[in-house]
PDB file of N, CA and C in Angstrom:
ATOM      1  N   UNK A  19     -32.766  -7.695 -13.531  1.00 65.00           N
ATOM      2  CA  UNK A  19     -32.522  -7.734 -12.097  1.00 65.00           C
ATOM      3  C   UNK A  19     -31.116  -8.257 -11.784  1.00 65.00           C
ATOM      4  N   UNK A  20     -30.662  -9.211 -12.585  1.00 89.00           N
ATOM      5  CA  UNK A  20     -29.349  -9.784 -12.351  1.00 89.00           C
ATOM      6  C   UNK A  20     -28.236  -8.752 -12.539  1.00 89.00           C
ATOM      7  N   UNK A  21     -28.390  -7.864 -13.534  1.00 89.00           N
ATOM      8  CA  UNK A  21     -27.386  -6.821 -13.777  1.00 89.00           C
ATOM      9  C   UNK A  21     -27.352  -5.827 -12.625  1.00 89.00           C
ATOM     10  N   UNK A  22     -28.510  -5.535 -12.060  1.00 91.00           N
ATOM     11  CA  UNK A  22     -28.562  -4.616 -10.923  1.00 91.00           C
ATOM     12  C   UNK A  22     -27.869  -5.216  -9.708  1.00 91.00           C
ATOM     13  N   UNK A  23     -28.094  -6.498  -9.443  1.00 90.00           N
ATOM     14  CA  UNK A  23     -27.432  -7.170  -8.326  1.00 90.00           C
ATOM     15  C   UNK A  23     -25.919  -7.155  -8.508  1.00 90.00           C
ATOM     16  N   UNK A  24     -25.476  -7.441  -9.715  1.00 91.00           N
ATOM     17  CA  UNK A  24     -24.042  -7.463 -10.014  1.00 91.00           C
ATOM     18  C   UNK A  24     -23.429  -6.073  -9.830  1.00 91.00           C
ATOM     19  N   UNK A  25     -24.136  -5.041 -10.302  1.00 92.00           N
ATOM     20  CA  UNK A  25     -23.653  -3.678 -10.155  1.00 92.00           C
ATOM     21  C   UNK A  25     -23.542  -3.289  -8.681  1.00 92.00           C
ATOM     22  N   UNK A  26     -24.558  -3.608  -7.883  1.00 91.00           N
ATOM     23  CA  UNK A  26     -24.529  -3.275  -6.455  1.00 91.00           C
ATOM     24  C   UNK A  26     -23.436  -4.049  -5.720  1.00 91.00           C
ATOM     25  N   UNK A  27     -23.235  -5.295  -6.119  1.00 89.00           N
ATOM     26  CA  UNK A  27     -22.180  -6.098  -5.502  1.00 89.00           C
ATOM     27  C   UNK A  27     -20.815  -5.501  -5.809  1.00 89.00           C
ATOM     28  N   UNK A  28     -20.574  -5.159  -7.063  1.00 88.00           N
ATOM     29  CA  UNK A  28     -19.294  -4.569  -7.447  1.00 88.00           C
ATOM     30  C   UNK A  28     -19.064  -3.219  -6.776  1.00 88.00           C
ATOM     31  N   UNK A  29     -20.113  -2.419  -6.679  1.00 90.00           N
ATOM     32  CA  UNK A  29     -20.005  -1.130  -6.005  1.00 90.00           C
ATOM     33  C   UNK A  29     -19.690  -1.315  -4.518  1.00 90.00           C
ATOM     34  N   UNK A  30     -20.367  -2.255  -3.880  1.00 86.00           N
ATOM     35  CA  UNK A  30     -20.106  -2.538  -2.461  1.00 86.00           C
ATOM     36  C   UNK A  30     -18.685  -3.015  -2.226  1.00 86.00           C
ATOM     37  N   UNK A  31     -18.180  -3.886  -3.096  1.00 85.00           N
ATOM     38  CA  UNK A  31     -16.801  -4.357  -2.955  1.00 85.00           C
ATOM     39  C   UNK A  31     -15.790  -3.229  -3.133  1.00 85.00           C
ATOM     40  N   UNK A  32     -16.048  -2.323  -4.064  1.00 86.00           N
ATOM     41  CA  UNK A  32     -15.138  -1.187  -4.259  1.00 86.00           C
ATOM     42  C   UNK A  32     -15.103  -0.295  -3.021  1.00 86.00           C
ATOM     43  N   UNK A  33     -16.267  -0.077  -2.417  1.00 86.00           N
ATOM     44  CA  UNK A  33     -16.322   0.749  -1.210  1.00 86.00           C
ATOM     45  C   UNK A  33     -15.598   0.067  -0.056  1.00 86.00           C
ATOM     46  N   UNK A  34     -15.826  -1.249   0.123  1.00 81.00           N
ATOM     47  CA  UNK A  34     -15.168  -1.972   1.209  1.00 81.00           C
ATOM     48  C   UNK A  34     -13.655  -2.036   1.009  1.00 81.00           C
ATOM     49  N   UNK A  35     -13.205  -2.181  -0.228  1.00 82.00           N
ATOM     50  CA  UNK A  35     -11.767  -2.193  -0.484  1.00 82.00           C
ATOM     51  C   UNK A  35     -11.147  -0.828  -0.219  1.00 82.00           C
ATOM     52  N   UNK A  36     -11.894   0.240  -0.522  1.00 83.00           N
ATOM     53  CA  UNK A  36     -11.378   1.591  -0.273  1.00 83.00           C
ATOM     54  C   UNK A  36     -11.268   1.871   1.223  1.00 83.00           C
ATOM     55  N   UNK A  37     -12.217   1.370   2.006  1.00 83.00           N
ATOM     56  CA  UNK A  37     -12.218   1.597   3.455  1.00 83.00           C
ATOM     57  C   UNK A  37     -11.408   0.550   4.204  1.00 83.00           C
ATOM     58  N   UNK A  38     -11.058  -0.543   3.535  1.00 84.00           N
ATOM     59  CA  UNK A  38     -10.423  -1.671   4.202  1.00 84.00           C
ATOM     60  C   UNK A  38      -8.955  -1.475   4.498  1.00 84.00           C
ATOM     61  N   UNK A  39      -8.382  -2.520   5.054  1.00 87.00           N
ATOM     62  CA  UNK A  39      -6.976  -2.531   5.443  1.00 87.00           C
ATOM     63  C   UNK A  39      -6.134  -3.214   4.376  1.00 87.00           C
ATOM     64  N   UNK A  40      -4.873  -2.841   4.330  1.00 90.00           N
ATOM     65  CA  UNK A  40      -3.934  -3.513   3.443  1.00 90.00           C
ATOM     66  C   UNK A  40      -3.526  -4.824   4.101  1.00 90.00           C
ATOM     67  N   UNK A  41      -3.656  -5.918   3.368  1.00 90.00           N
ATOM     68  CA  UNK A  41      -3.319  -7.235   3.891  1.00 90.00           C
ATOM     69  C   UNK A  41      -1.926  -7.598   3.383  1.00 90.00           C
ATOM     70  N   UNK A  42      -1.016  -7.878   4.320  1.00 91.00           N
ATOM     71  CA  UNK A  42       0.359  -8.247   4.014  1.00 91.00           C
ATOM     72  C   UNK A  42       0.547  -9.712   4.393  1.00 91.00           C
ATOM     73  N   UNK A  43       1.192 -10.489   3.521  1.00 92.00           N
ATOM     74  CA  UNK A  43       1.461 -11.895   3.804  1.00 92.00           C
ATOM     75  C   UNK A  43       2.397 -11.982   5.004  1.00 92.00           C
ATOM     76  N   UNK A  44       2.010 -12.770   6.008  1.00 89.00           N
ATOM     77  CA  UNK A  44       2.785 -12.860   7.245  1.00 89.00           C
ATOM     78  C   UNK A  44       4.106 -13.590   7.048  1.00 89.00           C
ATOM     79  N   UNK A  45       4.198 -14.456   6.045  1.00 87.00           N
ATOM     80  CA  UNK A  45       5.422 -15.231   5.843  1.00 87.00           C
ATOM     81  C   UNK A  45       6.384 -14.569   4.865  1.00 87.00           C
ATOM     82  N   UNK A  46       5.872 -13.983   3.783  1.00 89.00           N
ATOM     83  CA  UNK A  46       6.752 -13.425   2.762  1.00 89.00           C
ATOM     84  C   UNK A  46       6.834 -11.905   2.793  1.00 89.00           C
ATOM     85  N   UNK A  47       5.855 -11.243   3.387  1.00 89.00           N
ATOM     86  CA  UNK A  47       5.828  -9.787   3.403  1.00 89.00           C
ATOM     87  C   UNK A  47       5.253  -9.175   2.146  1.00 89.00           C
ATOM     88  N   UNK A  48       4.709  -9.999   1.258  1.00 92.00           N
ATOM     89  CA  UNK A  48       4.142  -9.531  -0.011  1.00 92.00           C
ATOM     90  C   UNK A  48       2.776  -8.892   0.222  1.00 92.00           C
ATOM     91  N   UNK A  49       2.471  -7.857  -0.507  1.00 92.00           N
ATOM     92  CA  UNK A  49       1.174  -7.188  -0.424  1.00 92.00           C
ATOM     93  C   UNK A  49       0.128  -8.046  -1.140  1.00 92.00           C
ATOM     94  N   UNK A  50      -0.915  -8.462  -0.421  1.00 90.00           N
ATOM     95  CA  UNK A  50      -1.953  -9.316  -0.995  1.00 90.00           C
ATOM     96  C   UNK A  50      -3.150  -8.529  -1.495  1.00 90.00           C
ATOM     97  N   UNK A  51      -3.259  -7.275  -1.128  1.00 88.00           N
ATOM     98  CA  UNK A  51      -4.377  -6.446  -1.562  1.00 88.00           C
ATOM     99  C   UNK A  51      -5.035  -5.760  -0.377  1.00 88.00           C
ATOM    100  N   UNK A  52      -6.199  -5.171  -0.657  1.00 89.00           N
ATOM    101  CA  UNK A  52      -6.952  -4.479   0.392  1.00 89.00           C
ATOM    102  C   UNK A  52      -8.263  -5.210   0.615  1.00 89.00           C
ATOM    103  N   UNK A  53      -8.668  -5.280   1.876  1.00 89.00           N
ATOM    104  CA  UNK A  53      -9.911  -5.960   2.235  1.00 89.00           C
ATOM    105  C   UNK A  53     -10.447  -5.367   3.524  1.00 89.00           C
ATOM    106  N   UNK A  54     -11.724  -5.595   3.739  1.00 87.00           N
ATOM    107  CA  UNK A  54     -12.390  -5.152   4.957  1.00 87.00           C
ATOM    108  C   UNK A  54     -12.464  -6.346   5.902  1.00 87.00           C
ATOM    109  N   UNK A  55     -11.927  -6.182   7.112  1.00 88.00           N
ATOM    110  CA  UNK A  55     -11.910  -7.250   8.112  1.00 88.00           C
ATOM    111  C   UNK A  55     -12.865  -6.913   9.241  1.00 88.00           C
ATOM    112  N   UNK A  56     -13.681  -7.892   9.623  1.00 86.00           N
ATOM    113  CA  UNK A  56     -14.469  -7.722  10.833  1.00 86.00           C
ATOM    114  C   UNK A  56     -14.733  -9.080  11.464  1.00 86.00           C
ATOM    115  N   UNK A  57     -14.992  -9.057  12.762  1.00 87.00           N
ATOM    116  CA  UNK A  57     -15.255 -10.288  13.507  1.00 87.00           C
ATOM    117  C   UNK A  57     -16.714 -10.336  13.899  1.00 87.00           C
ATOM    118  N   UNK A  58     -17.232 -11.548  13.921  1.00 90.00           N
ATOM    119  CA  UNK A  58     -18.623 -11.751  14.311  1.00 90.00           C
ATOM    120  C   UNK A  58     -18.749 -13.145  14.900  1.00 90.00           C
ATOM    121  N   UNK A  59     -19.126 -13.213  16.175  1.00 91.00           N
ATOM    122  CA  UNK A  59     -19.346 -14.473  16.886  1.00 91.00           C
ATOM    123  C   UNK A  59     -18.141 -15.407  16.814  1.00 91.00           C
ATOM    124  N   UNK A  60     -16.966 -14.868  17.022  1.00 85.00           N
ATOM    125  CA  UNK A  60     -15.756 -15.669  17.059  1.00 85.00           C
ATOM    126  C   UNK A  60     -15.155 -16.004  15.712  1.00 85.00           C
ATOM    127  N   UNK A  61     -15.664 -15.444  14.651  1.00 87.00           N
ATOM    128  CA  UNK A  61     -15.137 -15.694  13.314  1.00 87.00           C
ATOM    129  C   UNK A  61     -14.550 -14.408  12.756  1.00 87.00           C
ATOM    130  N   UNK A  62     -13.549 -14.539  11.901  1.00 87.00           N
ATOM    131  CA  UNK A  62     -12.951 -13.393  11.224  1.00 87.00           C
ATOM    132  C   UNK A  62     -13.401 -13.441   9.767  1.00 87.00           C
ATOM    133  N   UNK A  63     -14.022 -12.385   9.297  1.00 89.00           N
ATOM    134  CA  UNK A  63     -14.500 -12.293   7.930  1.00 89.00           C
ATOM    135  C   UNK A  63     -13.593 -11.355   7.146  1.00 89.00           C
ATOM    136  N   UNK A  64     -13.143 -11.798   5.980  1.00 88.00           N
ATOM    137  CA  UNK A  64     -12.300 -11.017   5.088  1.00 88.00           C
ATOM    138  C   UNK A  64     -13.125 -10.769   3.832  1.00 88.00           C
ATOM    139  N   UNK A  65     -13.536  -9.524   3.612  1.00 86.00           N
ATOM    140  CA  UNK A  65     -14.410  -9.205   2.482  1.00 86.00           C
ATOM    141  C   UNK A  65     -13.656  -8.312   1.497  1.00 86.00           C
ATOM    142  N   UNK A  66     -13.649  -8.728   0.241  1.00 84.00           N
ATOM    143  CA  UNK A  66     -13.065  -7.913  -0.816  1.00 84.00           C
ATOM    144  C   UNK A  66     -11.689  -8.334  -1.265  1.00 84.00           C
ATOM    145  N   UNK A  67     -11.137  -9.392  -0.699  1.00 86.00           N
ATOM    146  CA  UNK A  67      -9.808  -9.837  -1.092  1.00 86.00           C
ATOM    147  C   UNK A  67      -9.935 -10.893  -2.182  1.00 86.00           C
ATOM    148  N   UNK A  68      -9.187 -10.732  -3.275  1.00 84.00           N
ATOM    149  CA  UNK A  68      -9.267 -11.674  -4.392  1.00 84.00           C
ATOM    150  C   UNK A  68      -8.479 -12.953  -4.141  1.00 84.00           C
ATOM    151  N   UNK A  69      -7.439 -12.880  -3.322  1.00 85.00           N
ATOM    152  CA  UNK A  69      -6.572 -14.022  -3.063  1.00 85.00           C
ATOM    153  C   UNK A  69      -7.103 -14.828  -1.879  1.00 85.00           C
ATOM    154  N   UNK A  70      -7.222 -16.172  -1.997  1.00 88.00           N
ATOM    155  CA  UNK A  70      -7.619 -16.967  -0.832  1.00 88.00           C
ATOM    156  C   UNK A  70      -6.488 -16.999   0.194  1.00 88.00           C
ATOM    157  N   UNK A  71      -6.802 -16.717   1.442  1.00 90.00           N
ATOM    158  CA  UNK A  71      -5.803 -16.656   2.508  1.00 90.00           C
ATOM    159  C   UNK A  71      -6.216 -17.560   3.659  1.00 90.00           C
ATOM    160  N   UNK A  72      -5.239 -17.857   4.513  1.00 90.00           N
ATOM    161  CA  UNK A  72      -5.510 -18.605   5.740  1.00 90.00           C
ATOM    162  C   UNK A  72      -4.901 -17.835   6.906  1.00 90.00           C
ATOM    163  N   UNK A  73      -5.560 -17.873   8.056  1.00 90.00           N
ATOM    164  CA  UNK A  73      -5.019 -17.152   9.208  1.00 90.00           C
ATOM    165  C   UNK A  73      -3.875 -17.923   9.855  1.00 90.00           C
ATOM    166  N   UNK A  74      -2.882 -17.193  10.344  1.00 90.00           N
ATOM    167  CA  UNK A  74      -1.752 -17.764  11.076  1.00 90.00           C
ATOM    168  C   UNK A  74      -1.455 -16.855  12.266  1.00 90.00           C
ATOM    169  N   UNK A  75      -0.963 -17.457  13.340  1.00 88.00           N
ATOM    170  CA  UNK A  75      -0.554 -16.662  14.493  1.00 88.00           C
ATOM    171  C   UNK A  75       0.853 -16.125  14.240  1.00 88.00           C
ATOM    172  N   UNK A  76       1.046 -14.848  14.544  1.00 86.00           N
ATOM    173  CA  UNK A  76       2.350 -14.204  14.371  1.00 86.00           C
ATOM    174  C   UNK A  76       3.250 -14.590  15.535  1.00 86.00           C
ATOM    175  N   UNK A  77       4.560 -14.733  15.307  1.00 84.00           N
ATOM    176  CA  UNK A  77       5.476 -15.043  16.406  1.00 84.00           C
ATOM    177  C   UNK A  77       5.553 -13.899  17.409  1.00 84.00           C
ATOM    178  N   UNK A  78       5.759 -14.271  18.661  1.00 83.00           N
ATOM    179  CA  UNK A  78       5.812 -13.285  19.743  1.00 83.00           C
ATOM    180  C   UNK A  78       7.161 -13.347  20.438  1.00 83.00           C
ATOM    181  N   UNK A  79       7.604 -12.209  20.951  1.00 84.00           N
ATOM    182  CA  UNK A  79       8.846 -12.169  21.721  1.00 84.00           C
ATOM    183  C   UNK A  79       8.633 -12.801  23.099  1.00 84.00           C
ATOM    184  N   UNK A  80       7.454 -12.593  23.656  1.00 82.00           N
ATOM    185  CA  UNK A  80       7.119 -13.139  24.964  1.00 82.00           C
ATOM    186  C   UNK A  80       5.819 -13.918  24.821  1.00 82.00           C
ATOM    187  N   UNK A  81       5.779 -15.120  25.357  1.00 77.00           N
ATOM    188  CA  UNK A  81       4.625 -15.989  25.214  1.00 77.00           C
ATOM    189  C   UNK A  81       3.487 -15.529  26.122  1.00 77.00           C
ATOM    190  N   UNK A  82       2.400 -15.070  25.519  1.00 76.00           N
ATOM    191  CA  UNK A  82       1.194 -14.720  26.263  1.00 76.00           C
ATOM    192  C   UNK A  82       0.018 -15.363  25.550  1.00 76.00           C
ATOM    193  N   UNK A  83      -0.931 -15.848  26.322  1.00 76.00           N
ATOM    194  CA  UNK A  83      -2.084 -16.508  25.720  1.00 76.00           C
ATOM    195  C   UNK A  83      -3.295 -15.596  25.624  1.00 76.00           C
ATOM    196  N   UNK A  84      -3.309 -14.504  26.339  1.00 79.00           N
ATOM    197  CA  UNK A  84      -4.476 -13.624  26.321  1.00 79.00           C
ATOM    198  C   UNK A  84      -4.431 -12.644  25.159  1.00 79.00           C
ATOM    199  N   UNK A  85      -3.242 -12.428  24.583  1.00 80.00           N
ATOM    200  CA  UNK A  85      -3.125 -11.491  23.469  1.00 80.00           C
ATOM    201  C   UNK A  85      -2.193 -12.086  22.425  1.00 80.00           C
ATOM    202  N   UNK A  86      -2.747 -12.394  21.263  1.00 82.00           N
ATOM    203  CA  UNK A  86      -1.938 -12.937  20.176  1.00 82.00           C
ATOM    204  C   UNK A  86      -2.266 -12.189  18.900  1.00 82.00           C
ATOM    205  N   UNK A  87      -1.254 -11.978  18.068  1.00 85.00           N
ATOM    206  CA  UNK A  87      -1.455 -11.298  16.789  1.00 85.00           C
ATOM    207  C   UNK A  87      -1.806 -12.322  15.725  1.00 85.00           C
ATOM    208  N   UNK A  88      -2.769 -11.963  14.899  1.00 87.00           N
ATOM    209  CA  UNK A  88      -3.212 -12.826  13.830  1.00 87.00           C
ATOM    210  C   UNK A  88      -2.794 -12.218  12.501  1.00 87.00           C
ATOM    211  N   UNK A  89      -2.180 -13.017  11.655  1.00 90.00           N
ATOM    212  CA  UNK A  89      -1.780 -12.578  10.329  1.00 90.00           C
ATOM    213  C   UNK A  89      -2.416 -13.476   9.286  1.00 90.00           C
ATOM    214  N   UNK A  90      -2.198 -13.160   8.034  1.00 92.00           N
ATOM    215  CA  UNK A  90      -2.751 -13.954   6.947  1.00 92.00           C
ATOM    216  C   UNK A  90      -1.645 -14.332   5.984  1.00 92.00           C
ATOM    217  N   UNK A  91      -1.775 -15.498   5.382  1.00 92.00           N
ATOM    218  CA  UNK A  91      -0.838 -15.963   4.373  1.00 92.00           C
ATOM    219  C   UNK A  91      -1.605 -16.735   3.306  1.00 92.00           C
ATOM    220  N   UNK A  92      -1.008 -16.847   2.128  1.00 91.00           N
ATOM    221  CA  UNK A  92      -1.658 -17.586   1.045  1.00 91.00           C
ATOM    222  C   UNK A  92      -1.509 -19.080   1.298  1.00 91.00           C
ATOM    223  N   UNK A  93      -2.402 -19.853   0.695  1.00 83.00           N
ATOM    224  CA  UNK A  93      -2.327 -21.302   0.815  1.00 83.00           C
ATOM    225  C   UNK A  93      -1.109 -21.809   0.051  1.00 83.00           C
ATOM    226  N   UNK A  94      -0.355 -22.743   0.646  1.00 79.00           N
ATOM    227  CA  UNK A  94       0.768 -23.307  -0.109  1.00 79.00           C
ATOM    228  C   UNK A  94       0.254 -24.270  -1.174  1.00 79.00           C
ATOM    229  N   UNK A  95       1.022 -24.481  -2.233  1.00 76.00           N
ATOM    230  CA  UNK A  95       0.581 -25.436  -3.254  1.00 76.00           C
ATOM    231  C   UNK A  95       0.586 -26.850  -2.676  1.00 76.00           C
ATOM    232  N   UNK A  96      -0.269 -27.745  -3.169  1.00 75.00           N
ATOM    233  CA  UNK A  96      -0.297 -29.106  -2.639  1.00 75.00           C
ATOM    234  C   UNK A  96       1.025 -29.824  -2.887  1.00 75.00           C
ATOM    235  N   UNK A  97       1.433 -30.637  -1.931  1.00 74.00           N
ATOM    236  CA  UNK A  97       2.708 -31.345  -2.045  1.00 74.00           C
ATOM    237  C   UNK A  97       2.517 -32.851  -2.193  1.00 74.00           C
ATOM    238  N   UNK A  98       1.391 -33.294  -2.675  1.00 74.00           N
ATOM    239  CA  UNK A  98       1.154 -34.712  -2.848  1.00 74.00           C
ATOM    240  C   UNK A  98       1.029 -35.030  -4.347  1.00 74.00           C
ATOM    241  N   UNK A  99       1.371 -36.259  -4.731  1.00 72.00           N
ATOM    242  CA  UNK A  99       1.289 -36.609  -6.141  1.00 72.00           C
ATOM    243  C   UNK A  99      -0.165 -36.675  -6.600  1.00 72.00           C
ATOM    244  N   UNK A 100      -0.347 -36.555  -7.869  1.00 67.00           N
ATOM    245  CA  UNK A 100      -1.686 -36.576  -8.448  1.00 67.00           C
ATOM    246  C   UNK A 100      -2.324 -37.945  -8.249  1.00 67.00           C
ATOM    247  N   UNK A 101      -3.521 -37.968  -7.656  1.00 62.00           N
ATOM    248  CA  UNK A 101      -4.224 -39.222  -7.384  1.00 62.00           C
ATOM    249  C   UNK A 101      -4.808 -39.779  -8.679  1.00 62.00           C
ATOM    250  N   UNK A 102      -4.817 -41.092  -8.812  1.00 56.00           N
ATOM    251  CA  UNK A 102      -5.409 -41.740  -9.965  1.00 56.00           C
ATOM    252  C   UNK A 102      -4.491 -41.825 -11.156  1.00 56.00           C
ATOM    253  N   UNK A 103      -3.265 -41.399 -11.008  1.00 59.00           N
ATOM    254  CA  UNK A 103      -2.314 -41.451 -12.110  1.00 59.00           C
ATOM    255  C   UNK A 103      -1.699 -42.844 -12.140  1.00 59.00           C
ATOM    256  N   UNK A 104      -1.935 -43.559 -13.218  1.00 50.00           N
ATOM    257  CA  UNK A 104      -1.457 -44.934 -13.340  1.00 50.00           C
ATOM    258  C   UNK A 104       0.015 -45.010 -13.638  1.00 50.00           C
ATOM    259  N   UNK A 105       0.653 -46.192 -13.412  1.00 55.00           N
ATOM    260  CA  UNK A 105       2.078 -46.353 -13.689  1.00 55.00           C
ATOM    261  C   UNK A 105       2.379 -46.411 -15.154  1.00 55.00           C
TER     262      UNK A 105
END
């Protein structure tokens, strides 16, 4: 049963990636892959993308609050020293 679940999951991801949108990093312009995006109850779901991303608002030429563009970018590496490291 476990192999069947895995096969169906992989097949579903391949279909969603084929039908999905190309995700471009909003900060660097790098291609992050293809994923299926949909919204449900105020949340944005990204299905099929291998890279963990975070949503960011895209800059606008004119400030409007009713319409804003949402982009995605990768998480930056942590900038804090390793905790628990003795002197």
